[in-house]
Amino acid sequence: MPRVSSIKQIYIMSTSTRESVSLVLGSGGARGLAHIGIIEWLNDHGYRIASISGASMGALVGGIYAAGELDAYKGWVCSLGRTDVLRFLDFAFSGEGLLKGDRIMDTLREMVGECAIENLPINFTAVATDIERQREVWITEGPLFDAVRASIAVPGVFTPYEYQGMTLVDGGLLNPVPIAPTFRDFTDLTIAVNLNAKASRSKRTDPPPTPRKSEPDRGYQARIRQFLDAIGENLMSSGDQRLGVFELTTRSFETMQNAIAATKISGYRPDVLIDVPRDSSAAHEFHRARELIDLGYSLAESAMGAGRN
């Protein structure tokens, strides 16, 4: 097996003749699964992603792609149903946030393997927010999933992440479409993905939940499963018009992101902008992975065709 440095050299040599891309992946919860479809379209059409800058879900998807394990992540996330998602929620029971995030991070580390950002074959930047100093932080070295965990710490949802003496929260708080880190790149194109774009005119319908296979659960295991399923139906039901704390927090955060994203994009125009409508999914709808991935692929097709003509 070649060493990591040799792999990186082979990668650069084998792709040097393809059109290179700096890819900016924005924040937006489950809508970030559209990033997978966009990456797949770029790869299918001969583009070489040489650099990735990501905030929140953009950092998660971009980091996993840079580590070479996006197919594994796609297969896993597409297998999740409504209540499967809830099984990864580890409640913090503190005033800093609803969830600790350790369970999902442990799952991703097991799936991808821990690696240092500086050893990845693709330049990668995770954007987070230093909440005490009120400034943007670009993480370009160190353990990949430390950077991802910091970047996804949505205030009120995930607890802040202590990293190198800083208290970090979601990068989308200050920069939901982090184009600026790509200014140092020497690539042919900068392509940015905005997950907080104008709402689409067509009203979507939420697909019915996939029925679960019956399992021989007994005793307390069956009761725990029934309890989690009940929470899932209450939390994720699209028919309930009332806003709970979780929904109110995420919608408030998204409202702020919409305004900031518009300002950032107008100030730092990429070569191509791929807009994902903000009503294409709610922040927590990870059970709609296949639909959102297909949406990303389709939007990339449309934007790249229009953007290159």
PDB file of C-alpha atoms in Angstrom:
ATOM      1  CA  MET A   1       0.000   0.000   0.000  1.00  0.00           C
ATOM      2  CA  PRO A   2       1.397   3.451  -0.852  1.00  0.00           C
ATOM      3  CA  ARG A   3       1.884   5.977   1.932  1.00  0.00           C
ATOM      4  CA  VAL A   4      -0.548   8.890   2.387  1.00  0.00           C
ATOM      5  CA  SER A   5       1.884  11.332   0.765  1.00  0.00           C
ATOM      6  CA  SER A   6       2.233   9.016  -2.234  1.00  0.00           C
ATOM      7  CA  ILE A   7      -1.546   8.702  -2.562  1.00  0.00           C
ATOM      8  CA  LYS A   8      -1.873  12.477  -2.564  1.00  0.00           C
ATOM      9  CA  GLN A   9       0.828  12.801  -5.241  1.00  0.00           C
ATOM     10  CA  ILE A  10      -0.816  10.151  -7.437  1.00  0.00           C
ATOM     11  CA  TYR A  11      -4.184  11.898  -7.000  1.00  0.00           C
ATOM     12  CA  ILE A  12      -2.771  15.251  -8.111  1.00  0.00           C
ATOM     13  CA  MET A  13      -0.929  13.763 -11.103  1.00  0.00           C
ATOM     14  CA  SER A  14      -3.927  11.736 -12.310  1.00  0.00           C
ATOM     15  CA  THR A  15      -6.362  14.680 -12.154  1.00  0.00           C
ATOM     16  CA  SER A  16      -4.162  17.610 -13.170  1.00  0.00           C
ATOM     17  CA  THR A  17      -5.693  17.844 -16.674  1.00  0.00           C
ATOM     18  CA  ARG A  18      -9.298  18.159 -15.436  1.00  0.00           C
ATOM     19  CA  GLU A  19     -10.979  21.503 -14.768  1.00  0.00           C
ATOM     20  CA  SER A  20     -10.373  22.283 -11.102  1.00  0.00           C
ATOM     21  CA  VAL A  21     -13.042  23.524  -8.709  1.00  0.00           C
ATOM     22  CA  SER A  22     -13.139  25.309  -5.371  1.00  0.00           C
ATOM     23  CA  LEU A  23     -16.405  24.087  -3.875  1.00  0.00           C
ATOM     24  CA  VAL A  24     -18.218  26.124  -1.222  1.00  0.00           C
ATOM     25  CA  LEU A  25     -20.792  24.092   0.720  1.00  0.00           C
ATOM     26  CA  GLY A  26     -23.277  26.058   2.796  1.00  0.00           C
ATOM     27  CA  SER A  27     -25.163  25.389   6.008  1.00  0.00           C
ATOM     28  CA  GLY A  28     -28.809  24.394   6.219  1.00  0.00           C
ATOM     29  CA  GLY A  29     -29.403  21.199   8.173  1.00  0.00           C
ATOM     30  CA  ALA A  30     -30.832  18.254   6.236  1.00  0.00           C
ATOM     31  CA  ARG A  31     -30.874  20.313   3.027  1.00  0.00           C
ATOM     32  CA  GLY A  32     -27.114  19.834   3.126  1.00  0.00           C
ATOM     33  CA  LEU A  33     -27.691  16.306   1.840  1.00  0.00           C
ATOM     34  CA  ALA A  34     -28.177  18.007  -1.533  1.00  0.00           C
ATOM     35  CA  HIS A  35     -24.409  18.620  -1.413  1.00  0.00           C
ATOM     36  CA  ILE A  36     -23.931  14.903  -2.072  1.00  0.00           C
ATOM     37  CA  GLY A  37     -25.861  15.057  -5.339  1.00  0.00           C
ATOM     38  CA  ILE A  38     -23.979  18.184  -6.408  1.00  0.00           C
ATOM     39  CA  ILE A  39     -20.615  16.522  -5.755  1.00  0.00           C
ATOM     40  CA  GLU A  40     -21.729  13.451  -7.685  1.00  0.00           C
ATOM     41  CA  TRP A  41     -22.761  15.596 -10.659  1.00  0.00           C
ATOM     42  CA  LEU A  42     -19.405  17.357 -10.717  1.00  0.00           C
ATOM     43  CA  ASN A  43     -17.535  14.055 -10.582  1.00  0.00           C
ATOM     44  CA  ASP A  44     -19.751  12.512 -13.268  1.00  0.00           C
ATOM     45  CA  HIS A  45     -19.054  15.445 -15.599  1.00  0.00           C
ATOM     46  CA  GLY A  46     -15.293  15.501 -15.300  1.00  0.00           C
ATOM     47  CA  TYR A  47     -14.672  18.282 -12.803  1.00  0.00           C
ATOM     48  CA  ARG A  48     -11.892  17.950 -10.235  1.00  0.00           C
ATOM     49  CA  ILE A  49     -12.788  19.203  -6.787  1.00  0.00           C
ATOM     50  CA  ALA A  50      -9.470  20.554  -5.518  1.00  0.00           C
ATOM     51  CA  SER A  51     -10.681  22.568  -2.536  1.00  0.00           C
ATOM     52  CA  ILE A  52     -13.696  22.577  -0.220  1.00  0.00           C
ATOM     53  CA  SER A  53     -14.854  25.230   2.209  1.00  0.00           C
ATOM     54  CA  GLY A  54     -17.843  24.243   4.311  1.00  0.00           C
ATOM     55  CA  ALA A  55     -20.012  25.509   7.131  1.00  0.00           C
ATOM     56  CA  SER A  56     -22.133  23.239   9.319  1.00  0.00           C
ATOM     57  CA  MET A  57     -23.655  20.485   7.155  1.00  0.00           C
ATOM     58  CA  GLY A  58     -21.406  21.672   4.341  1.00  0.00           C
ATOM     59  CA  ALA A  59     -18.377  20.977   6.520  1.00  0.00           C
ATOM     60  CA  LEU A  60     -19.705  17.523   7.397  1.00  0.00           C
ATOM     61  CA  VAL A  61     -20.412  16.422   3.814  1.00  0.00           C
ATOM     62  CA  GLY A  62     -17.320  18.156   2.438  1.00  0.00           C
ATOM     63  CA  GLY A  63     -15.035  16.656   5.064  1.00  0.00           C
ATOM     64  CA  ILE A  64     -16.318  13.144   4.479  1.00  0.00           C
ATOM     65  CA  TYR A  65     -15.889  13.579   0.719  1.00  0.00           C
ATOM     66  CA  ALA A  66     -12.345  14.874   1.193  1.00  0.00           C
ATOM     67  CA  ALA A  67     -11.607  11.771   3.273  1.00  0.00           C
ATOM     68  CA  GLY A  68     -12.811   9.558   0.420  1.00  0.00           C
ATOM     69  CA  GLU A  69     -15.821   8.042   2.204  1.00  0.00           C
ATOM     70  CA  LEU A  70     -18.798   9.869   0.730  1.00  0.00           C
ATOM     71  CA  ASP A  71     -20.255   6.682  -0.795  1.00  0.00           C
ATOM     72  CA  ALA A  72     -20.257   4.996   2.609  1.00  0.00           C
ATOM     73  CA  TYR A  73     -21.926   8.014   4.211  1.00  0.00           C
ATOM     74  CA  LYS A  74     -24.512   8.210   1.421  1.00  0.00           C
ATOM     75  CA  GLY A  75     -25.421   4.552   1.834  1.00  0.00           C
ATOM     76  CA  TRP A  76     -25.793   4.973   5.578  1.00  0.00           C
ATOM     77  CA  VAL A  77     -27.827   8.185   5.574  1.00  0.00           C
ATOM     78  CA  CYS A  78     -30.134   6.868   2.834  1.00  0.00           C
ATOM     79  CA  SER A  79     -30.960   3.894   5.050  1.00  0.00           C
ATOM     80  CA  LEU A  80     -32.292   6.071   7.876  1.00  0.00           C
ATOM     81  CA  GLY A  81     -36.012   6.313   8.544  1.00  0.00           C
ATOM     82  CA  ARG A  82     -37.792   8.936  10.618  1.00  0.00           C
ATOM     83  CA  THR A  83     -37.285   7.285  13.971  1.00  0.00           C
ATOM     84  CA  ASP A  84     -33.829   5.953  13.074  1.00  0.00           C
ATOM     85  CA  VAL A  85     -32.642   9.565  13.101  1.00  0.00           C
ATOM     86  CA  LEU A  86     -33.874   9.985  16.664  1.00  0.00           C
ATOM     87  CA  ARG A  87     -31.721   7.120  17.876  1.00  0.00           C
ATOM     88  CA  PHE A  88     -28.645   9.283  17.285  1.00  0.00           C
ATOM     89  CA  LEU A  89     -29.892  12.077  19.520  1.00  0.00           C
ATOM     90  CA  ASP A  90     -27.999  12.172  22.819  1.00  0.00           C
ATOM     91  CA  PHE A  91     -29.719  14.727  25.004  1.00  0.00           C
ATOM     92  CA  ALA A  92     -27.401  17.034  26.915  1.00  0.00           C
ATOM     93  CA  PHE A  93     -29.788  17.974  29.755  1.00  0.00           C
ATOM     94  CA  SER A  94     -27.967  21.274  30.134  1.00  0.00           C
ATOM     95  CA  GLY A  95     -28.669  24.897  29.379  1.00  0.00           C
ATOM     96  CA  GLU A  96     -25.994  25.023  26.641  1.00  0.00           C
ATOM     97  CA  GLY A  97     -27.876  23.001  24.080  1.00  0.00           C
ATOM     98  CA  LEU A  98     -30.379  20.235  23.498  1.00  0.00           C
ATOM     99  CA  LEU A  99     -27.910  17.636  22.153  1.00  0.00           C
ATOM    100  CA  LYS A 100     -24.319  16.654  22.913  1.00  0.00           C
ATOM    101  CA  GLY A 101     -23.577  15.320  19.421  1.00  0.00           C
ATOM    102  CA  ASP A 102     -21.204  12.609  20.657  1.00  0.00           C
ATOM    103  CA  ARG A 103     -23.279   9.733  19.323  1.00  0.00           C
ATOM    104  CA  ILE A 104     -23.388  10.968  15.740  1.00  0.00           C
ATOM    105  CA  MET A 105     -19.708  11.940  15.810  1.00  0.00           C
ATOM    106  CA  ASP A 106     -18.725   8.488  17.104  1.00  0.00           C
ATOM    107  CA  THR A 107     -20.754   6.912  14.303  1.00  0.00           C
ATOM    108  CA  LEU A 108     -19.030   9.048  11.660  1.00  0.00           C
ATOM    109  CA  ARG A 109     -15.568   8.363  13.089  1.00  0.00           C
ATOM    110  CA  GLU A 110     -16.256   4.648  12.963  1.00  0.00           C
ATOM    111  CA  MET A 111     -17.515   4.911   9.398  1.00  0.00           C
ATOM    112  CA  VAL A 112     -14.812   7.185   7.980  1.00  0.00           C
ATOM    113  CA  GLY A 113     -11.892   6.785  10.348  1.00  0.00           C
ATOM    114  CA  GLU A 114     -10.190   9.682  12.087  1.00  0.00           C
ATOM    115  CA  CYS A 115      -7.754  11.645   9.963  1.00  0.00           C
ATOM    116  CA  ALA A 116      -5.919  14.957  10.036  1.00  0.00           C
ATOM    117  CA  ILE A 117      -7.221  17.697   7.750  1.00  0.00           C
ATOM    118  CA  GLU A 118      -3.719  18.564   6.581  1.00  0.00           C
ATOM    119  CA  ASN A 119      -3.251  15.003   5.260  1.00  0.00           C
ATOM    120  CA  LEU A 120      -6.391  14.984   3.113  1.00  0.00           C
ATOM    121  CA  PRO A 121      -5.866  14.863  -0.683  1.00  0.00           C
ATOM    122  CA  ILE A 122      -8.220  17.857  -1.048  1.00  0.00           C
ATOM    123  CA  ASN A 123      -7.706  21.242   0.603  1.00  0.00           C
ATOM    124  CA  PHE A 124     -10.392  21.510   3.263  1.00  0.00           C
ATOM    125  CA  THR A 125     -11.615  24.305   5.507  1.00  0.00           C
ATOM    126  CA  ALA A 126     -14.328  23.957   8.142  1.00  0.00           C
ATOM    127  CA  VAL A 127     -15.845  27.260   9.207  1.00  0.00           C
ATOM    128  CA  ALA A 128     -17.003  27.743  12.805  1.00  0.00           C
ATOM    129  CA  THR A 129     -17.858  30.701  15.023  1.00  0.00           C
ATOM    130  CA  ASP A 130     -15.925  31.737  18.131  1.00  0.00           C
ATOM    131  CA  ILE A 131     -18.880  32.739  20.274  1.00  0.00           C
ATOM    132  CA  GLU A 132     -16.836  34.546  22.938  1.00  0.00           C
ATOM    133  CA  ARG A 133     -14.741  36.653  20.548  1.00  0.00           C
ATOM    134  CA  GLN A 134     -17.626  36.963  18.053  1.00  0.00           C
ATOM    135  CA  ARG A 135     -15.539  36.073  15.043  1.00  0.00           C
ATOM    136  CA  GLU A 136     -15.292  33.542  12.246  1.00  0.00           C
ATOM    137  CA  VAL A 137     -12.790  30.693  12.637  1.00  0.00           C
ATOM    138  CA  TRP A 138     -11.300  28.747   9.713  1.00  0.00           C
ATOM    139  CA  ILE A 139     -10.104  25.276  10.741  1.00  0.00           C
ATOM    140  CA  THR A 140      -7.556  23.913   8.257  1.00  0.00           C
ATOM    141  CA  GLU A 141      -5.625  21.418  10.359  1.00  0.00           C
ATOM    142  CA  GLY A 142      -6.090  18.959  13.169  1.00  0.00           C
ATOM    143  CA  PRO A 143      -8.572  16.073  13.566  1.00  0.00           C
ATOM    144  CA  LEU A 144     -11.271  16.205  10.889  1.00  0.00           C
ATOM    145  CA  PHE A 145     -14.197  15.398  13.139  1.00  0.00           C
ATOM    146  CA  ASP A 146     -13.180  17.914  15.790  1.00  0.00           C
ATOM    147  CA  ALA A 147     -13.536  20.538  13.063  1.00  0.00           C
ATOM    148  CA  VAL A 148     -16.841  19.095  11.848  1.00  0.00           C
ATOM    149  CA  ARG A 149     -18.286  18.916  15.369  1.00  0.00           C
ATOM    150  CA  ALA A 150     -17.415  22.568  15.967  1.00  0.00           C
ATOM    151  CA  SER A 151     -18.901  23.648  12.652  1.00  0.00           C
ATOM    152  CA  ILE A 152     -22.272  21.908  13.172  1.00  0.00           C
ATOM    153  CA  ALA A 153     -22.929  23.227  16.714  1.00  0.00           C
ATOM    154  CA  VAL A 154     -26.206  25.025  15.986  1.00  0.00           C
ATOM    155  CA  PRO A 155     -26.856  27.296  18.999  1.00  0.00           C
ATOM    156  CA  GLY A 156     -29.612  25.925  21.195  1.00  0.00           C
ATOM    157  CA  VAL A 157     -29.569  22.553  19.409  1.00  0.00           C
ATOM    158  CA  PHE A 158     -25.998  21.250  19.880  1.00  0.00           C
ATOM    159  CA  THR A 159     -23.817  22.194  22.823  1.00  0.00           C
ATOM    160  CA  PRO A 160     -20.830  24.429  21.936  1.00  0.00           C
ATOM    161  CA  TYR A 161     -17.535  22.674  21.218  1.00  0.00           C
ATOM    162  CA  GLU A 162     -14.356  23.509  23.121  1.00  0.00           C
ATOM    163  CA  TYR A 163     -11.485  23.589  20.634  1.00  0.00           C
ATOM    164  CA  GLN A 164      -7.972  24.935  21.197  1.00  0.00           C
ATOM    165  CA  GLY A 165      -9.123  27.268  23.939  1.00  0.00           C
ATOM    166  CA  MET A 166     -12.101  28.573  21.984  1.00  0.00           C
ATOM    167  CA  THR A 167     -15.815  27.979  22.477  1.00  0.00           C
ATOM    168  CA  LEU A 168     -17.072  27.258  18.971  1.00  0.00           C
ATOM    169  CA  VAL A 169     -20.559  27.071  17.506  1.00  0.00           C
ATOM    170  CA  ASP A 170     -22.050  26.651  14.043  1.00  0.00           C
ATOM    171  CA  GLY A 171     -20.143  28.352  11.223  1.00  0.00           C
ATOM    172  CA  GLY A 172     -23.423  29.383   9.615  1.00  0.00           C
ATOM    173  CA  LEU A 173     -23.995  31.834  12.452  1.00  0.00           C
ATOM    174  CA  LEU A 174     -21.627  34.308  10.751  1.00  0.00           C
ATOM    175  CA  ASN A 175     -20.981  32.772   7.322  1.00  0.00           C
ATOM    176  CA  PRO A 176     -23.563  30.315   5.950  1.00  0.00           C
ATOM    177  CA  VAL A 177     -21.918  30.334   2.479  1.00  0.00           C
ATOM    178  CA  PRO A 178     -18.164  30.548   3.241  1.00  0.00           C
ATOM    179  CA  ILE A 179     -16.694  31.735  -0.054  1.00  0.00           C
ATOM    180  CA  ALA A 180     -13.831  33.794   1.400  1.00  0.00           C
ATOM    181  CA  PRO A 181     -11.617  30.797   2.368  1.00  0.00           C
ATOM    182  CA  THR A 182     -11.391  29.884  -1.332  1.00  0.00           C
ATOM    183  CA  PHE A 183      -9.690  33.180  -2.247  1.00  0.00           C
ATOM    184  CA  ARG A 184      -6.311  31.552  -1.625  1.00  0.00           C
ATOM    185  CA  ASP A 185      -7.034  28.760  -4.138  1.00  0.00           C
ATOM    186  CA  PHE A 186      -5.588  28.527  -7.638  1.00  0.00           C
ATOM    187  CA  THR A 187      -8.492  26.770  -9.327  1.00  0.00           C
ATOM    188  CA  ASP A 188     -10.423  27.236 -12.543  1.00  0.00           C
ATOM    189  CA  LEU A 189     -13.847  27.702 -10.980  1.00  0.00           C
ATOM    190  CA  THR A 190     -15.458  28.629  -7.682  1.00  0.00           C
ATOM    191  CA  ILE A 191     -18.835  26.963  -7.233  1.00  0.00           C
ATOM    192  CA  ALA A 192     -20.924  27.898  -4.201  1.00  0.00           C
ATOM    193  CA  VAL A 193     -24.007  26.136  -2.836  1.00  0.00           C
ATOM    194  CA  ASN A 194     -26.581  28.218  -0.967  1.00  0.00           C
ATOM    195  CA  LEU A 195     -28.989  26.075   1.071  1.00  0.00           C
ATOM    196  CA  ASN A 196     -31.079  29.086   2.100  1.00  0.00           C
ATOM    197  CA  ALA A 197     -32.249  30.231  -1.318  1.00  0.00           C
ATOM    198  CA  LYS A 198     -35.656  31.647  -2.165  1.00  0.00           C
ATOM    199  CA  ALA A 199     -38.521  29.254  -1.529  1.00  0.00           C
ATOM    200  CA  SER A 200     -39.776  27.312  -4.528  1.00  0.00           C
ATOM    201  CA  ARG A 201     -43.259  27.967  -5.878  1.00  0.00           C
ATOM    202  CA  SER A 202     -44.285  24.330  -6.029  1.00  0.00           C
ATOM    203  CA  LYS A 203     -45.623  22.935  -2.787  1.00  0.00           C
ATOM    204  CA  ARG A 204     -43.841  19.752  -1.772  1.00  0.00           C
ATOM    205  CA  THR A 205     -45.511  16.822  -0.120  1.00  0.00           C
ATOM    206  CA  ASP A 206     -43.722  14.829   2.523  1.00  0.00           C
ATOM    207  CA  PRO A 207     -43.458  11.162   1.492  1.00  0.00           C
ATOM    208  CA  PRO A 208     -45.077   8.663   3.850  1.00  0.00           C
ATOM    209  CA  PRO A 209     -42.707   6.959   6.261  1.00  0.00           C
ATOM    210  CA  THR A 210     -41.252   3.655   5.123  1.00  0.00           C
ATOM    211  CA  PRO A 211     -42.822   0.824   7.113  1.00  0.00           C
ATOM    212  CA  ARG A 212     -40.362  -0.878   9.433  1.00  0.00           C
ATOM    213  CA  LYS A 213     -39.852  -4.607   9.405  1.00  0.00           C
ATOM    214  CA  SER A 214     -41.307  -6.287  12.431  1.00  0.00           C
ATOM    215  CA  GLU A 215     -38.693  -7.342  14.976  1.00  0.00           C
ATOM    216  CA  PRO A 216     -39.086  -9.725  17.924  1.00  0.00           C
ATOM    217  CA  ASP A 217     -38.535  -7.048  20.585  1.00  0.00           C
ATOM    218  CA  ARG A 218     -39.696  -8.002  24.054  1.00  0.00           C
ATOM    219  CA  GLY A 219     -40.014  -6.320  27.411  1.00  0.00           C
ATOM    220  CA  TYR A 220     -38.158  -3.056  27.952  1.00  0.00           C
ATOM    221  CA  GLN A 221     -36.629  -3.080  24.446  1.00  0.00           C
ATOM    222  CA  ALA A 222     -40.089  -2.977  22.896  1.00  0.00           C
ATOM    223  CA  ARG A 223     -41.191  -0.202  25.245  1.00  0.00           C
ATOM    224  CA  ILE A 224     -38.095   1.887  24.441  1.00  0.00           C
ATOM    225  CA  ARG A 225     -38.720   1.442  20.713  1.00  0.00           C
ATOM    226  CA  GLN A 226     -42.386   2.475  21.118  1.00  0.00           C
ATOM    227  CA  PHE A 227     -41.331   5.511  23.159  1.00  0.00           C
ATOM    228  CA  LEU A 228     -38.836   6.663  20.518  1.00  0.00           C
ATOM    229  CA  ASP A 229     -41.311   6.092  17.713  1.00  0.00           C
ATOM    230  CA  ALA A 230     -43.897   8.188  19.551  1.00  0.00           C
ATOM    231  CA  ILE A 231     -41.384  11.026  19.987  1.00  0.00           C
ATOM    232  CA  GLY A 232     -40.570  10.834  16.302  1.00  0.00           C
ATOM    233  CA  GLU A 233     -44.170  11.130  15.247  1.00  0.00           C
ATOM    234  CA  ASN A 234     -44.719  14.117  17.568  1.00  0.00           C
ATOM    235  CA  LEU A 235     -41.495  15.946  16.684  1.00  0.00           C
ATOM    236  CA  MET A 236     -41.482  15.390  12.948  1.00  0.00           C
ATOM    237  CA  SER A 237     -45.159  15.404  12.062  1.00  0.00           C
ATOM    238  CA  SER A 238     -45.738  17.903   9.245  1.00  0.00           C
ATOM    239  CA  GLY A 239     -49.415  18.180  10.122  1.00  0.00           C
ATOM    240  CA  ASP A 240     -48.904  19.949  13.454  1.00  0.00           C
ATOM    241  CA  GLN A 241     -48.963  23.703  12.886  1.00  0.00           C
ATOM    242  CA  ARG A 242     -47.624  24.585  16.346  1.00  0.00           C
ATOM    243  CA  LEU A 243     -43.943  25.394  16.727  1.00  0.00           C
ATOM    244  CA  GLY A 244     -42.055  23.545  19.432  1.00  0.00           C
ATOM    245  CA  VAL A 245     -38.776  24.751  20.924  1.00  0.00           C
ATOM    246  CA  PHE A 246     -36.709  22.727  18.440  1.00  0.00           C
ATOM    247  CA  GLU A 247     -38.601  23.961  15.392  1.00  0.00           C
ATOM    248  CA  LEU A 248     -38.673  27.547  16.630  1.00  0.00           C
ATOM    249  CA  THR A 249     -34.922  27.505  17.254  1.00  0.00           C
ATOM    250  CA  THR A 250     -34.052  26.072  13.852  1.00  0.00           C
ATOM    251  CA  ARG A 251     -36.425  28.365  11.967  1.00  0.00           C
ATOM    252  CA  SER A 252     -35.065  31.413  13.781  1.00  0.00           C
ATOM    253  CA  PHE A 253     -31.522  30.366  12.948  1.00  0.00           C
ATOM    254  CA  GLU A 254     -32.451  29.806   9.296  1.00  0.00           C
ATOM    255  CA  THR A 255     -34.112  33.233   9.078  1.00  0.00           C
ATOM    256  CA  MET A 256     -30.892  34.854  10.219  1.00  0.00           C
ATOM    257  CA  GLN A 257     -28.873  32.720   7.791  1.00  0.00           C
ATOM    258  CA  ASN A 258     -31.046  33.776   4.862  1.00  0.00           C
ATOM    259  CA  ALA A 259     -30.187  37.433   5.399  1.00  0.00           C
ATOM    260  CA  ILE A 260     -26.476  36.804   5.982  1.00  0.00           C
ATOM    261  CA  ALA A 261     -26.165  34.460   2.987  1.00  0.00           C
ATOM    262  CA  ALA A 262     -27.628  37.077   0.648  1.00  0.00           C
ATOM    263  CA  THR A 263     -25.114  39.658   1.877  1.00  0.00           C
ATOM    264  CA  LYS A 264     -22.125  37.309   1.615  1.00  0.00           C
ATOM    265  CA  ILE A 265     -23.010  36.153  -1.886  1.00  0.00           C
ATOM    266  CA  SER A 266     -23.529  39.687  -3.161  1.00  0.00           C
ATOM    267  CA  GLY A 267     -20.126  40.676  -1.793  1.00  0.00           C
ATOM    268  CA  TYR A 268     -18.209  37.586  -2.973  1.00  0.00           C
ATOM    269  CA  ARG A 269     -19.701  36.415  -6.244  1.00  0.00           C
ATOM    270  CA  PRO A 270     -18.692  32.853  -7.171  1.00  0.00           C
ATOM    271  CA  ASP A 271     -18.373  31.748 -10.799  1.00  0.00           C
ATOM    272  CA  VAL A 272     -21.422  29.516 -10.366  1.00  0.00           C
ATOM    273  CA  LEU A 273     -24.068  29.670  -7.640  1.00  0.00           C
ATOM    274  CA  ILE A 274     -26.267  26.643  -6.994  1.00  0.00           C
ATOM    275  CA  ASP A 275     -29.406  27.648  -5.093  1.00  0.00           C
ATOM    276  CA  VAL A 276     -31.219  25.048  -3.000  1.00  0.00           C
ATOM    277  CA  PRO A 277     -34.700  26.355  -2.037  1.00  0.00           C
ATOM    278  CA  ARG A 278     -35.035  26.744   1.717  1.00  0.00           C
ATOM    279  CA  ASP A 279     -38.433  25.037   1.656  1.00  0.00           C
ATOM    280  CA  SER A 280     -37.067  21.877   0.021  1.00  0.00           C
ATOM    281  CA  SER A 281     -36.837  20.307   3.489  1.00  0.00           C
ATOM    282  CA  ALA A 282     -36.902  21.195   7.148  1.00  0.00           C
ATOM    283  CA  ALA A 283     -33.621  21.174   9.044  1.00  0.00           C
ATOM    284  CA  HIS A 284     -34.318  17.834  10.745  1.00  0.00           C
ATOM    285  CA  GLU A 285     -35.650  15.830   7.780  1.00  0.00           C
ATOM    286  CA  PHE A 286     -32.655  13.545   7.292  1.00  0.00           C
ATOM    287  CA  HIS A 287     -35.022  10.670   6.523  1.00  0.00           C
ATOM    288  CA  ARG A 288     -35.530  12.302   3.090  1.00  0.00           C
ATOM    289  CA  ALA A 289     -31.911  11.747   2.076  1.00  0.00           C
ATOM    290  CA  ARG A 290     -32.485  10.102  -1.309  1.00  0.00           C
ATOM    291  CA  GLU A 291     -34.902  12.821  -2.401  1.00  0.00           C
ATOM    292  CA  LEU A 292     -32.524  15.610  -1.349  1.00  0.00           C
ATOM    293  CA  ILE A 293     -29.500  13.984  -3.004  1.00  0.00           C
ATOM    294  CA  ASP A 294     -31.460  13.678  -6.257  1.00  0.00           C
ATOM    295  CA  LEU A 295     -32.517  17.317  -5.902  1.00  0.00           C
ATOM    296  CA  GLY A 296     -28.871  18.378  -5.562  1.00  0.00           C
ATOM    297  CA  TYR A 297     -27.909  16.471  -8.693  1.00  0.00           C
ATOM    298  CA  SER A 298     -30.728  18.085 -10.658  1.00  0.00           C
ATOM    299  CA  LEU A 299     -29.928  21.593  -9.406  1.00  0.00           C
ATOM    300  CA  ALA A 300     -26.260  21.141 -10.307  1.00  0.00           C
ATOM    301  CA  GLU A 301     -27.268  20.133 -13.822  1.00  0.00           C
ATOM    302  CA  SER A 302     -29.379  23.270 -14.206  1.00  0.00           C
ATOM    303  CA  ALA A 303     -26.935  25.703 -12.612  1.00  0.00           C
ATOM    304  CA  MET A 304     -23.823  24.425 -14.340  1.00  0.00           C
ATOM    305  CA  GLY A 305     -25.529  24.500 -17.714  1.00  0.00           C
ATOM    306  CA  ALA A 306     -26.713  28.078 -17.178  1.00  0.00           C
ATOM    307  CA  GLY A 307     -23.541  29.194 -15.443  1.00  0.00           C
ATOM    308  CA  ARG A 308     -21.171  28.021 -18.162  1.00  0.00           C
ATOM    309  CA  ASN A 309     -23.070  29.308 -21.197  1.00  0.00           C
TER     310      ASN A 309
END
